[in-house]
Amino acid sequence: MFCSAHTRLSRIAVAVAVLGPLVWAGTVHAADTALPKRVVVETRTGPYFEVDVALTTPGKDVDELSAAGYNVTNVNGNVATLYVTADELLWLYSDGYSMLRVEQQPTAPPEPETAQPKALGAYHGYTSLTTELQTYADNHTSICRIYTLGQSVQGRELWAMLITDNPDVDEEEPEFKYVSTMHGDEPIGTELCLYLIDYLLAQYGTVQRVTDLVDNTAIWIVPCMNPDGLVAGTRYNSNGADLNRSFPERTEIAGTLFDQSPLNETGRPIEVQHVMQWTADNSFVLSANLHSGALLFNYLYDDDGKGSGVDAPTPDDTLIEALSLRYASHNTPMYTNSSPSFTNGIVNGSLWYEASGSMQDWNYRYVGCIEGTVELSTTKKPSAALLPTFWSDNQESMLSYIEGIHRGVRGLVTSSVDDSPVYAKVTVAGNAQPVFTDADVGDYYRLLLPGTYDLKFAAVGFENKTVEDVTVVDGAATRQDVELTPIDADVNNDAVVDAADIQVVVLAILGQPNGGFDADVDKSGAVNTVDLQSVVVALLKQ
């Protein structure tokens, strides 16, 4: 135990810190010791330490820690929590940071690997989790399927469970997802996912609310995104990567999935690659990822370039705050929790502390899915005896949050020629954030608060369309189906679509004479590359 503010770390103490279990409390300052070469890394090698660092100017200090490459995992007033390696621990001393606590990780032994079934309320290891999920799928074949999104670094499956009334049919219904345990030392969410799976499957056909939810929603649950970390009891995957700092960052996202912007998964942790591909292959509308280490609901954005301690709202800020409260307000310990940076149990991610490469930011920016981050407990792995209490605190929150997917406006977008589904972008006038239809079904879901809105629909090969004065009520989503008219790609009116039509559009885009033809083929009010793309698509379809 080091208590003096003037204590200096010796070489012997460094060896103890690196090689043996360690818990320090007090204030420790810079050390006189040889330092390893400083390298900013995205993957880390253990042993790992959780460190509380005193902050003088919280926002500025957190930004400096992040810029130096440290992994900030929590900020509470004038204290930042970091997850660091032994080398980074020495660099912190060298940089002069005052540390209030240093605790070697993991603090508790991981759950032993066993295939034996366990009752709800006990922590599961990867093998027993696998057994439980397969048993649920086997016993509820009419409404449940189990899939693997792919394997972890060490070959463990990333299990995903789908619960819906017709699990083998892509229906006109919104898709929801809960993803848990991106950090392997935060296993409470895995257990709450099992509680939720058990509740939905057991009460279907008995409790009307559950039956309605399963009949009208595709509910995906990934209880553990980081199985290697779960087995090891560590935050990182087995290559030392923090999965919730490894998604494409704000500056790496050039466009959306609809724009055919690249997925940009190459080189990322394999678990992140699997989740990115799965997300892109589906049409998720609303989601949340589950963590522990704090008690709050963290909402978008985590990073909008504003810096830590600064609110970074999305175009849907009021809506997203309402969805966040939909979760927090039903969880009494969360809702009554407060700190210098948040009230009512919710906080903007950037206002809390800026984190680049988070899954929720990528979901919103790239696929148009609103996602939140749920922090379930200030203790990362509380006693298993408390798990039933955590389920009691979160059951209504988890159900109510899923039900939020059925608010706003919904409908089908089809072709006026043959009623076929259209892959379209849907936006609200005055709001730049898009959502997209499911290409296979044509259904869309735009979450909105009560009010009156003008909706804009755009699709390659079709004329744009605006539907005005769509009224959204405080209840079930308003239905608004839309038919889009295929474009007339014969721009030069010569009764054939060919390269000459492409040339007319190109000339118009370049601002050069094009014979006076109307090159705004999609009726958007502007001639641009979308018009060119639409003509090319029409040409290729001939």
Coordinates of C-alpha atoms in Angstrom, one line a residue:
M1 CA 0.0 0.0 0.0
F2 CA 1.4 3.4 -1.0
C3 CA -0.1 6.4 0.7
S4 CA 2.5 9.2 0.5
A5 CA 2.1 11.8 -2.2
H6 CA 5.9 11.8 -2.5
T7 CA 6.5 8.1 -2.8
R8 CA 8.8 7.1 -5.7
L9 CA 8.5 3.8 -7.5
S10 CA 11.6 1.7 -7.3
R11 CA 12.8 -0.9 -9.8
I12 CA 11.9 -3.6 -7.3
A13 CA 8.3 -2.2 -7.0
V14 CA 8.1 -2.1 -10.8
A15 CA 8.9 -5.8 -10.9
V16 CA 6.2 -6.5 -8.3
A17 CA 3.7 -4.5 -10.3
V18 CA 4.4 -6.4 -13.4
L19 CA 4.7 -9.9 -12.0
G20 CA 2.4 -10.1 -9.0
P21 CA -1.1 -9.3 -7.9
L22 CA -1.4 -5.7 -6.8
V23 CA -3.8 -3.2 -5.4
W24 CA -2.7 0.3 -4.5
A25 CA -4.6 3.1 -3.0
G26 CA -3.3 6.6 -2.3
T27 CA -1.5 9.0 -4.5
V28 CA 1.6 8.0 -6.4
H29 CA 3.7 10.3 -8.6
A30 CA 6.4 10.0 -11.2
A31 CA 9.1 7.3 -10.9
D32 CA 12.9 7.3 -11.2
T33 CA 13.3 4.2 -13.4
A34 CA 14.3 3.2 -16.9
L35 CA 11.3 3.5 -19.1
P36 CA 10.4 1.2 -22.1
K37 CA 10.2 2.9 -25.4
R38 CA 6.9 4.8 -25.8
V39 CA 4.7 3.4 -28.6
V40 CA 1.0 4.2 -29.2
V41 CA -0.6 0.8 -29.9
E42 CA -4.0 -0.4 -30.7
T43 CA -3.4 -3.9 -29.3
R44 CA -1.9 -4.6 -25.9
T45 CA -0.1 -7.4 -24.1
G46 CA -0.8 -8.2 -20.5
P47 CA -0.5 -8.1 -17.6
Y48 CA -3.1 -5.4 -17.4
F49 CA -3.9 -2.8 -14.7
E50 CA -7.0 -0.7 -14.0
V51 CA -5.8 2.7 -12.8
D52 CA -7.7 5.7 -11.4
V53 CA -6.0 9.0 -12.4
A54 CA -6.7 12.3 -10.7
L55 CA -7.8 15.1 -13.2
T56 CA -7.2 18.8 -12.8
T57 CA -9.2 19.9 -15.8
P58 CA -11.3 16.8 -16.7
G59 CA -12.1 17.5 -20.4
K60 CA -8.6 18.7 -21.3
D61 CA -6.8 16.0 -19.2
V62 CA -8.9 13.2 -20.7
D63 CA -8.2 14.4 -24.2
E64 CA -4.5 14.5 -23.5
L65 CA -4.7 10.9 -22.1
S66 CA -6.5 9.7 -25.1
A67 CA -4.1 11.5 -27.5
A68 CA -1.2 9.8 -25.8
G69 CA -2.8 6.4 -26.5
Y70 CA -4.1 5.5 -23.1
N71 CA -7.4 3.6 -23.0
V72 CA -9.8 5.7 -20.9
T73 CA -12.7 3.5 -19.7
N74 CA -14.6 5.8 -17.3
V75 CA -14.7 9.4 -16.1
N76 CA -16.4 10.3 -12.8
G77 CA -15.9 13.9 -11.8
N78 CA -12.2 14.6 -11.4
V79 CA -11.2 10.9 -11.7
A80 CA -10.5 9.0 -14.9
T81 CA -10.2 5.2 -15.0
L82 CA -7.8 3.7 -17.5
Y83 CA -7.0 0.1 -18.6
V84 CA -3.3 -0.1 -19.2
T85 CA -0.3 -2.4 -19.7
A86 CA 2.8 -2.6 -17.5
D87 CA 4.6 -0.3 -19.9
E88 CA 1.8 2.2 -20.0
L89 CA 1.7 2.1 -16.2
L90 CA 5.3 3.3 -16.2
W91 CA 4.6 5.9 -18.8
L92 CA 1.8 7.3 -16.6
Y93 CA 4.3 7.7 -13.8
S94 CA 6.8 9.3 -16.1
D95 CA 4.2 11.7 -17.4
G96 CA 3.5 12.8 -13.8
Y97 CA 0.0 11.7 -13.4
S98 CA -1.3 11.3 -9.9
M99 CA -2.8 7.8 -9.5
L100 CA -5.3 7.1 -6.8
R101 CA -5.7 3.4 -7.4
V102 CA -3.8 0.7 -9.3
E103 CA -5.3 -2.7 -9.5
Q104 CA -4.0 -5.6 -11.5
Q105 CA -6.5 -7.4 -13.8
P106 CA -8.4 -9.7 -13.7
T107 CA -9.4 -9.3 -10.1
A108 CA -11.5 -12.5 -10.0
P109 CA -10.8 -15.9 -11.6
P110 CA -12.7 -16.5 -14.8
E111 CA -15.6 -18.8 -14.9
P112 CA -14.3 -22.4 -15.4
E113 CA -14.9 -24.0 -18.7
T114 CA -17.7 -26.5 -18.3
A115 CA -20.5 -27.8 -20.6
Q116 CA -22.8 -28.5 -17.7
P117 CA -26.1 -26.5 -17.8
K118 CA -26.4 -23.8 -15.2
A119 CA -29.4 -22.1 -13.6
L120 CA -30.2 -18.5 -14.3
G121 CA -28.4 -16.4 -11.7
A122 CA -25.0 -18.0 -12.1
Y123 CA -22.2 -16.8 -14.2
H124 CA -21.6 -18.8 -17.3
G125 CA -18.4 -19.5 -19.0
Y126 CA -18.2 -19.8 -22.8
T127 CA -18.9 -23.6 -22.9
S128 CA -21.8 -23.6 -20.5
L129 CA -23.2 -20.5 -22.4
T130 CA -23.0 -22.5 -25.6
T131 CA -24.9 -25.4 -24.1
E132 CA -27.6 -23.2 -22.7
L133 CA -28.1 -21.3 -26.0
Q134 CA -28.3 -24.5 -28.1
T135 CA -30.8 -26.0 -25.6
Y136 CA -33.0 -22.9 -25.9
A137 CA -32.9 -23.2 -29.7
D138 CA -33.6 -26.9 -29.6
N139 CA -36.6 -26.5 -27.3
H140 CA -38.2 -23.6 -29.1
T141 CA -37.9 -24.3 -32.8
S142 CA -41.0 -22.4 -33.8
I143 CA -39.7 -19.0 -32.7
C144 CA -36.0 -19.4 -32.2
R145 CA -32.8 -19.9 -34.2
I146 CA -29.2 -19.9 -33.2
Y147 CA -26.4 -18.7 -35.5
T148 CA -22.7 -18.1 -35.3
L149 CA -21.5 -14.8 -36.6
G150 CA -18.0 -16.3 -37.0
Q151 CA -15.2 -17.3 -34.7
S152 CA -13.0 -15.4 -32.3
V153 CA -9.2 -15.3 -32.6
Q154 CA -9.0 -18.5 -30.5
G155 CA -11.8 -20.3 -32.5
R156 CA -14.8 -19.7 -30.2
E157 CA -18.1 -18.9 -31.8
L158 CA -19.8 -15.6 -31.6
W159 CA -23.3 -16.9 -30.9
A160 CA -26.4 -14.9 -32.1
M161 CA -29.9 -15.9 -31.2
L162 CA -32.9 -14.8 -33.3
I163 CA -36.3 -14.8 -31.6
T164 CA -39.4 -14.0 -33.8
D165 CA -42.6 -15.7 -34.9
N166 CA -41.3 -16.9 -38.3
P167 CA -37.5 -17.1 -37.8
D168 CA -36.9 -18.5 -41.3
V169 CA -38.8 -15.8 -43.2
D170 CA -37.7 -12.2 -43.9
E171 CA -40.9 -10.5 -42.9
E172 CA -42.1 -6.9 -42.8
E173 CA -41.0 -6.3 -39.3
P174 CA -38.2 -4.2 -37.7
E175 CA -35.0 -5.8 -36.5
F176 CA -33.6 -5.2 -33.0
K177 CA -30.3 -6.3 -31.4
Y178 CA -28.7 -6.5 -28.0
V179 CA -25.0 -7.2 -28.0
S180 CA -23.2 -7.9 -24.8
T181 CA -19.7 -8.4 -23.3
M182 CA -17.6 -6.7 -25.8
H183 CA -15.2 -6.5 -22.8
G184 CA -14.6 -9.9 -21.4
D185 CA -14.4 -8.7 -17.8
E186 CA -17.9 -7.2 -17.9
P187 CA -20.1 -10.4 -17.9
I188 CA -23.3 -9.1 -16.3
G189 CA -24.8 -8.4 -19.7
T190 CA -24.3 -12.0 -20.8
E191 CA -26.4 -13.1 -17.9
L192 CA -29.1 -10.6 -18.5
C193 CA -29.2 -11.7 -22.1
L194 CA -29.9 -15.2 -20.9
Y195 CA -32.6 -14.0 -18.6
L196 CA -34.2 -12.1 -21.5
I197 CA -34.0 -15.1 -23.8
D198 CA -35.5 -17.4 -21.2
Y199 CA -38.3 -14.9 -20.5
L200 CA -39.3 -14.3 -24.1
L201 CA -39.3 -18.0 -25.0
A202 CA -41.1 -19.1 -21.8
Q203 CA -43.8 -16.4 -21.9
Y204 CA -44.5 -16.5 -25.6
G205 CA -48.2 -17.5 -26.1
T206 CA -48.9 -16.8 -22.4
V207 CA -48.1 -13.2 -21.8
Q208 CA -49.8 -11.0 -24.5
R209 CA -47.1 -8.4 -24.3
V210 CA -44.4 -10.9 -25.1
T211 CA -46.4 -12.6 -27.8
D212 CA -47.0 -9.3 -29.5
L213 CA -43.3 -8.3 -29.3
V214 CA -42.1 -11.6 -30.7
D215 CA -44.7 -11.7 -33.4
N216 CA -43.9 -8.2 -34.7
T217 CA -40.1 -7.9 -34.1
A218 CA -37.0 -9.7 -35.2
I219 CA -35.1 -9.8 -31.9
W220 CA -31.4 -10.6 -32.1
I221 CA -29.4 -11.3 -29.0
V222 CA -25.6 -11.7 -28.9
P223 CA -24.8 -12.6 -25.3
C224 CA -21.0 -12.5 -25.7
M225 CA -19.1 -10.7 -28.5
N226 CA -15.8 -11.3 -26.9
P227 CA -15.7 -15.0 -25.8
D228 CA -11.9 -15.1 -25.6
G229 CA -11.9 -12.2 -23.2
L230 CA -14.7 -13.8 -21.2
V231 CA -12.7 -17.0 -20.8
A232 CA -9.6 -15.0 -19.8
G233 CA -11.4 -12.5 -17.6
T234 CA -9.9 -9.6 -19.4
R235 CA -11.2 -6.5 -21.2
Y236 CA -9.5 -7.2 -24.4
N237 CA -9.7 -9.9 -27.0
S238 CA -6.9 -12.5 -27.2
N239 CA -4.9 -10.2 -29.4
G240 CA -5.1 -7.3 -26.9
A241 CA -7.7 -5.3 -28.8
D242 CA -10.5 -3.2 -27.2
L243 CA -13.4 -4.2 -29.4
N244 CA -15.4 -1.0 -28.5
R245 CA -12.5 1.2 -29.8
S246 CA -12.0 -0.8 -33.0
F247 CA -14.9 0.1 -35.3
P248 CA -14.4 2.7 -38.0
E249 CA -13.9 6.1 -36.5
R250 CA -15.8 9.2 -37.5
T251 CA -13.0 10.3 -39.9
E252 CA -12.9 6.8 -41.5
I253 CA -16.6 6.7 -42.5
A254 CA -16.9 8.3 -45.9
G255 CA -20.5 7.5 -46.5
T256 CA -23.3 5.0 -45.7
L257 CA -24.0 1.5 -46.6
F258 CA -26.7 2.8 -49.0
D259 CA -24.1 4.9 -50.7
Q260 CA -22.0 1.8 -51.3
S261 CA -19.3 3.3 -49.1
P262 CA -16.8 0.5 -48.3
L263 CA -17.5 -1.5 -45.1
N264 CA -13.8 -0.9 -44.1
E265 CA -13.6 -4.0 -42.0
T266 CA -10.2 -5.2 -43.2
G267 CA -7.4 -5.2 -40.5
R268 CA -9.8 -4.9 -37.6
P269 CA -10.2 -7.4 -34.8
I270 CA -11.8 -10.5 -36.2
E271 CA -14.8 -10.2 -33.8
V272 CA -15.4 -6.7 -34.9
Q273 CA -15.3 -7.8 -38.6
H274 CA -17.9 -10.5 -37.9
V275 CA -20.3 -8.0 -36.2
M276 CA -19.8 -5.4 -38.9
Q277 CA -20.6 -7.9 -41.7
W278 CA -23.6 -9.2 -39.8
T279 CA -24.9 -5.7 -39.2
A280 CA -24.5 -4.8 -42.9
D281 CA -26.3 -8.0 -43.9
N282 CA -29.4 -7.1 -41.9
S283 CA -31.5 -3.9 -41.5
F284 CA -31.3 -3.1 -37.8
V285 CA -33.4 -0.2 -36.6
L286 CA -32.6 0.0 -32.9
S287 CA -30.0 -1.6 -30.7
A288 CA -28.0 -1.5 -27.5
N289 CA -24.7 -2.9 -26.2
L290 CA -24.3 -4.0 -22.6
H291 CA -21.4 -3.2 -20.3
S292 CA -20.5 -2.8 -16.6
G293 CA -18.1 -0.5 -14.7
A294 CA -20.6 2.4 -14.4
L295 CA -24.4 2.8 -14.0
L296 CA -25.9 4.8 -16.8
F297 CA -27.2 4.8 -20.3
N298 CA -24.7 6.4 -22.7
Y299 CA -26.1 7.8 -25.9
L300 CA -24.7 9.1 -29.2
Y301 CA -22.3 10.5 -30.1
D302 CA -19.2 9.1 -28.3
D303 CA -17.0 11.1 -30.7
D304 CA -17.9 14.0 -32.9
G305 CA -14.5 15.8 -32.8
K306 CA -15.6 18.1 -30.0
G307 CA -13.4 16.7 -27.2
S308 CA -14.2 15.1 -23.9
G309 CA -16.6 16.9 -21.6
V310 CA -18.5 18.5 -24.5
D311 CA -22.0 17.5 -25.6
A312 CA -22.0 16.0 -29.1
P313 CA -25.6 15.7 -30.2
T314 CA -26.8 13.8 -33.3
P315 CA -29.5 15.1 -35.6
D316 CA -31.9 13.0 -33.6
D317 CA -30.7 14.2 -30.2
T318 CA -34.2 14.7 -28.6
L319 CA -35.4 11.4 -29.9
I320 CA -32.3 9.5 -28.7
E321 CA -32.6 11.1 -25.2
A322 CA -36.2 9.9 -25.1
L323 CA -35.1 6.4 -26.0
S324 CA -32.4 6.5 -23.4
L325 CA -34.9 7.5 -20.8
R326 CA -37.1 4.7 -22.0
Y327 CA -34.4 2.4 -20.6
A328 CA -33.1 4.3 -17.6
S329 CA -36.5 5.4 -16.2
H330 CA -37.5 1.8 -15.5
N331 CA -34.2 1.0 -13.7
T332 CA -34.5 2.7 -10.4
P333 CA -30.8 2.5 -9.4
M334 CA -29.8 3.8 -12.8
Y335 CA -32.5 6.6 -13.0
T336 CA -31.6 7.9 -9.6
N337 CA -27.9 7.8 -10.2
S338 CA -26.3 11.2 -10.8
S339 CA -22.9 12.7 -11.2
P340 CA -21.4 16.0 -12.2
S341 CA -21.9 15.1 -15.9
F342 CA -25.3 13.4 -16.0
T343 CA -28.8 13.2 -14.5
N344 CA -31.6 10.7 -14.6
G345 CA -29.2 8.0 -15.5
I346 CA -28.4 9.1 -19.0
V347 CA -25.4 10.9 -20.6
N348 CA -24.2 11.9 -24.0
G349 CA -21.1 9.8 -24.7
S350 CA -18.8 12.7 -25.6
L351 CA -20.0 14.8 -22.6
W352 CA -19.1 11.8 -20.4
Y353 CA -15.7 11.2 -22.1
E354 CA -14.8 11.0 -25.8
A355 CA -14.2 7.5 -27.2
S356 CA -13.3 6.9 -30.8
G357 CA -14.2 3.8 -32.7
S358 CA -17.2 2.8 -30.7
M359 CA -19.8 0.4 -32.1
Q360 CA -22.8 2.7 -31.4
D361 CA -21.3 5.6 -33.4
W362 CA -20.5 3.3 -36.4
N363 CA -24.0 1.8 -36.3
Y364 CA -25.7 5.2 -36.5
R365 CA -23.4 6.8 -39.0
Y366 CA -23.0 3.8 -41.4
V367 CA -26.2 1.8 -41.3
G368 CA -28.7 4.3 -39.8
C369 CA -29.3 2.2 -36.7
I370 CA -29.8 4.1 -33.4
E371 CA -27.8 2.4 -30.7
G372 CA -27.1 3.1 -27.0
T373 CA -24.5 1.8 -24.5
V374 CA -25.9 0.4 -21.3
E375 CA -23.6 0.4 -18.2
L376 CA -25.2 -2.0 -15.8
S377 CA -23.2 -1.8 -12.6
T378 CA -20.4 0.2 -11.1
T379 CA -18.8 -3.1 -10.2
K380 CA -17.7 -5.0 -13.3
K381 CA -18.5 -8.5 -11.9
P382 CA -20.5 -8.4 -8.8
S383 CA -21.4 -11.5 -6.8
A384 CA -23.5 -14.0 -8.7
A385 CA -26.0 -13.8 -5.8
L386 CA -26.9 -10.3 -7.1
L387 CA -27.7 -11.4 -10.6
P388 CA -31.4 -11.9 -9.9
T389 CA -31.5 -8.3 -8.6
F390 CA -29.9 -7.0 -11.7
W391 CA -32.5 -8.8 -13.8
S392 CA -35.3 -7.4 -11.7
D393 CA -33.8 -3.9 -12.2
N394 CA -33.3 -4.3 -15.9
Q395 CA -36.2 -6.6 -17.1
E396 CA -38.7 -3.8 -17.7
S397 CA -36.0 -1.6 -19.2
M398 CA -34.9 -4.2 -21.7
L399 CA -38.5 -4.9 -22.8
S400 CA -39.5 -1.3 -23.0
Y401 CA -36.5 -0.3 -25.0
I402 CA -37.2 -3.0 -27.6
E403 CA -40.8 -1.8 -27.8
G404 CA -39.4 1.7 -28.7
I405 CA -38.7 0.3 -32.1
H406 CA -42.4 0.4 -32.9
R407 CA -42.8 4.2 -32.6
G408 CA -42.5 6.8 -35.4
V409 CA -43.4 6.0 -39.0
R410 CA -43.1 2.8 -41.0
G411 CA -44.2 1.4 -44.4
L412 CA -43.3 -0.3 -47.6
V413 CA -41.4 1.3 -50.5
T414 CA -42.3 -0.4 -53.8
S415 CA -42.1 0.2 -57.6
S416 CA -45.1 1.7 -59.2
V417 CA -44.7 -0.6 -62.1
D418 CA -44.7 -4.1 -60.5
D419 CA -45.0 -3.6 -56.7
S420 CA -41.5 -5.0 -56.2
P421 CA -39.5 -3.9 -53.1
V422 CA -37.2 -0.9 -53.6
Y423 CA -34.0 -0.3 -51.8
A424 CA -34.4 3.3 -50.8
K425 CA -33.1 6.0 -48.5
V426 CA -35.6 7.7 -46.3
T427 CA -35.0 11.1 -44.7
V428 CA -37.0 13.7 -42.7
A429 CA -37.1 17.2 -44.0
G430 CA -34.7 19.3 -41.9
N431 CA -32.9 16.2 -40.6
A432 CA -29.8 14.8 -42.4
Q433 CA -29.9 11.4 -40.7
P434 CA -31.1 8.7 -43.2
V435 CA -32.6 5.3 -42.7
F436 CA -32.8 2.6 -45.3
T437 CA -35.4 0.1 -46.5
D438 CA -34.7 -3.6 -46.4
A439 CA -33.8 -4.4 -50.0
D440 CA -35.5 -7.8 -49.8
V441 CA -38.8 -6.6 -48.4
G442 CA -38.9 -2.9 -49.0
D443 CA -39.9 -2.0 -45.4
Y444 CA -38.6 1.0 -43.5
Y445 CA -38.8 2.2 -39.9
R446 CA -38.1 5.8 -39.1
L447 CA -38.2 6.3 -35.3
L448 CA -39.7 9.7 -34.5
L449 CA -41.3 11.6 -31.6
P450 CA -44.9 12.7 -32.0
G451 CA -45.3 15.5 -34.5
T452 CA -45.9 16.3 -38.2
Y453 CA -43.1 15.5 -40.7
D454 CA -42.3 15.6 -44.4
L455 CA -40.6 12.4 -45.6
K456 CA -38.3 12.2 -48.6
F457 CA -37.7 8.9 -50.5
A458 CA -34.8 8.4 -52.9
A459 CA -33.6 5.3 -54.7
V460 CA -31.2 4.6 -57.6
G461 CA -33.3 4.2 -60.8
F462 CA -36.4 5.9 -59.4
E463 CA -37.7 9.5 -59.2
N464 CA -37.4 11.1 -55.8
K465 CA -40.7 11.5 -53.9
T466 CA -41.7 13.7 -50.9
V467 CA -44.7 12.9 -48.7
E468 CA -45.8 15.9 -46.7
D469 CA -47.6 16.3 -43.4
V470 CA -47.1 12.8 -42.1
T471 CA -48.5 12.8 -38.5
V472 CA -46.8 10.7 -35.9
V473 CA -48.7 10.0 -32.6
D474 CA -47.6 8.9 -29.2
G475 CA -48.3 5.3 -29.8
A476 CA -47.9 2.7 -32.6
A477 CA -46.0 3.8 -35.6
T478 CA -47.9 5.6 -38.4
R479 CA -48.1 3.7 -41.6
Q480 CA -46.9 5.4 -44.8
D481 CA -46.5 3.2 -47.8
V482 CA -44.9 4.8 -50.9
E483 CA -44.7 3.9 -54.6
L484 CA -41.7 5.2 -56.5
T485 CA -41.8 5.8 -60.2
P486 CA -38.9 4.4 -62.3
I487 CA -36.9 7.1 -64.0
D488 CA -37.2 7.8 -67.7
A489 CA -33.6 7.1 -68.6
D490 CA -34.1 8.2 -72.3
V491 CA -32.8 11.6 -71.4
N492 CA -32.3 12.8 -75.0
N493 CA -35.8 11.5 -76.1
D494 CA -34.5 9.3 -79.0
A495 CA -36.5 6.3 -77.9
V496 CA -33.4 4.3 -76.7
V497 CA -31.3 4.4 -73.6
D498 CA -27.6 4.3 -74.6
A499 CA -24.3 6.1 -74.1
A500 CA -25.7 9.3 -75.6
D501 CA -28.0 9.6 -72.6
I502 CA -25.0 9.2 -70.3
Q503 CA -23.2 11.9 -72.2
V504 CA -26.1 14.3 -71.8
V505 CA -26.1 13.8 -68.0
V506 CA -22.3 14.1 -67.7
L507 CA -22.3 17.4 -69.6
A508 CA -25.0 18.7 -67.3
I509 CA -23.0 17.8 -64.2
L510 CA -20.0 19.6 -65.7
G511 CA -22.1 22.7 -66.4
Q512 CA -21.6 22.4 -70.2
P513 CA -24.2 22.6 -73.0
N514 CA -26.1 19.3 -73.2
G515 CA -28.7 20.1 -75.9
G516 CA -31.2 21.6 -73.4
F517 CA -32.3 18.2 -72.1
D518 CA -33.6 17.7 -68.6
A519 CA -30.8 15.6 -66.9
D520 CA -32.5 15.7 -63.5
V521 CA -33.8 12.2 -64.1
D522 CA -34.6 11.4 -60.4
K523 CA -36.5 14.7 -60.0
S524 CA -34.4 15.7 -57.0
G525 CA -34.1 19.3 -58.1
A526 CA -30.4 18.9 -58.9
V527 CA -28.3 17.2 -61.5
N528 CA -25.6 15.1 -59.9
T529 CA -23.9 11.7 -59.9
V530 CA -27.1 10.0 -58.7
D531 CA -28.7 10.9 -62.0
L532 CA -25.7 9.5 -63.8
Q533 CA -25.8 6.3 -61.8
S534 CA -29.6 5.9 -62.4
V535 CA -29.0 6.1 -66.2
V536 CA -26.2 3.6 -66.1
V537 CA -28.3 1.2 -64.0
A538 CA -31.2 1.6 -66.5
L539 CA -28.8 0.9 -69.4
L540 CA -27.4 -2.2 -67.8
K541 CA -30.9 -3.6 -67.1
Q542 CA -31.8 -3.5 -70.8

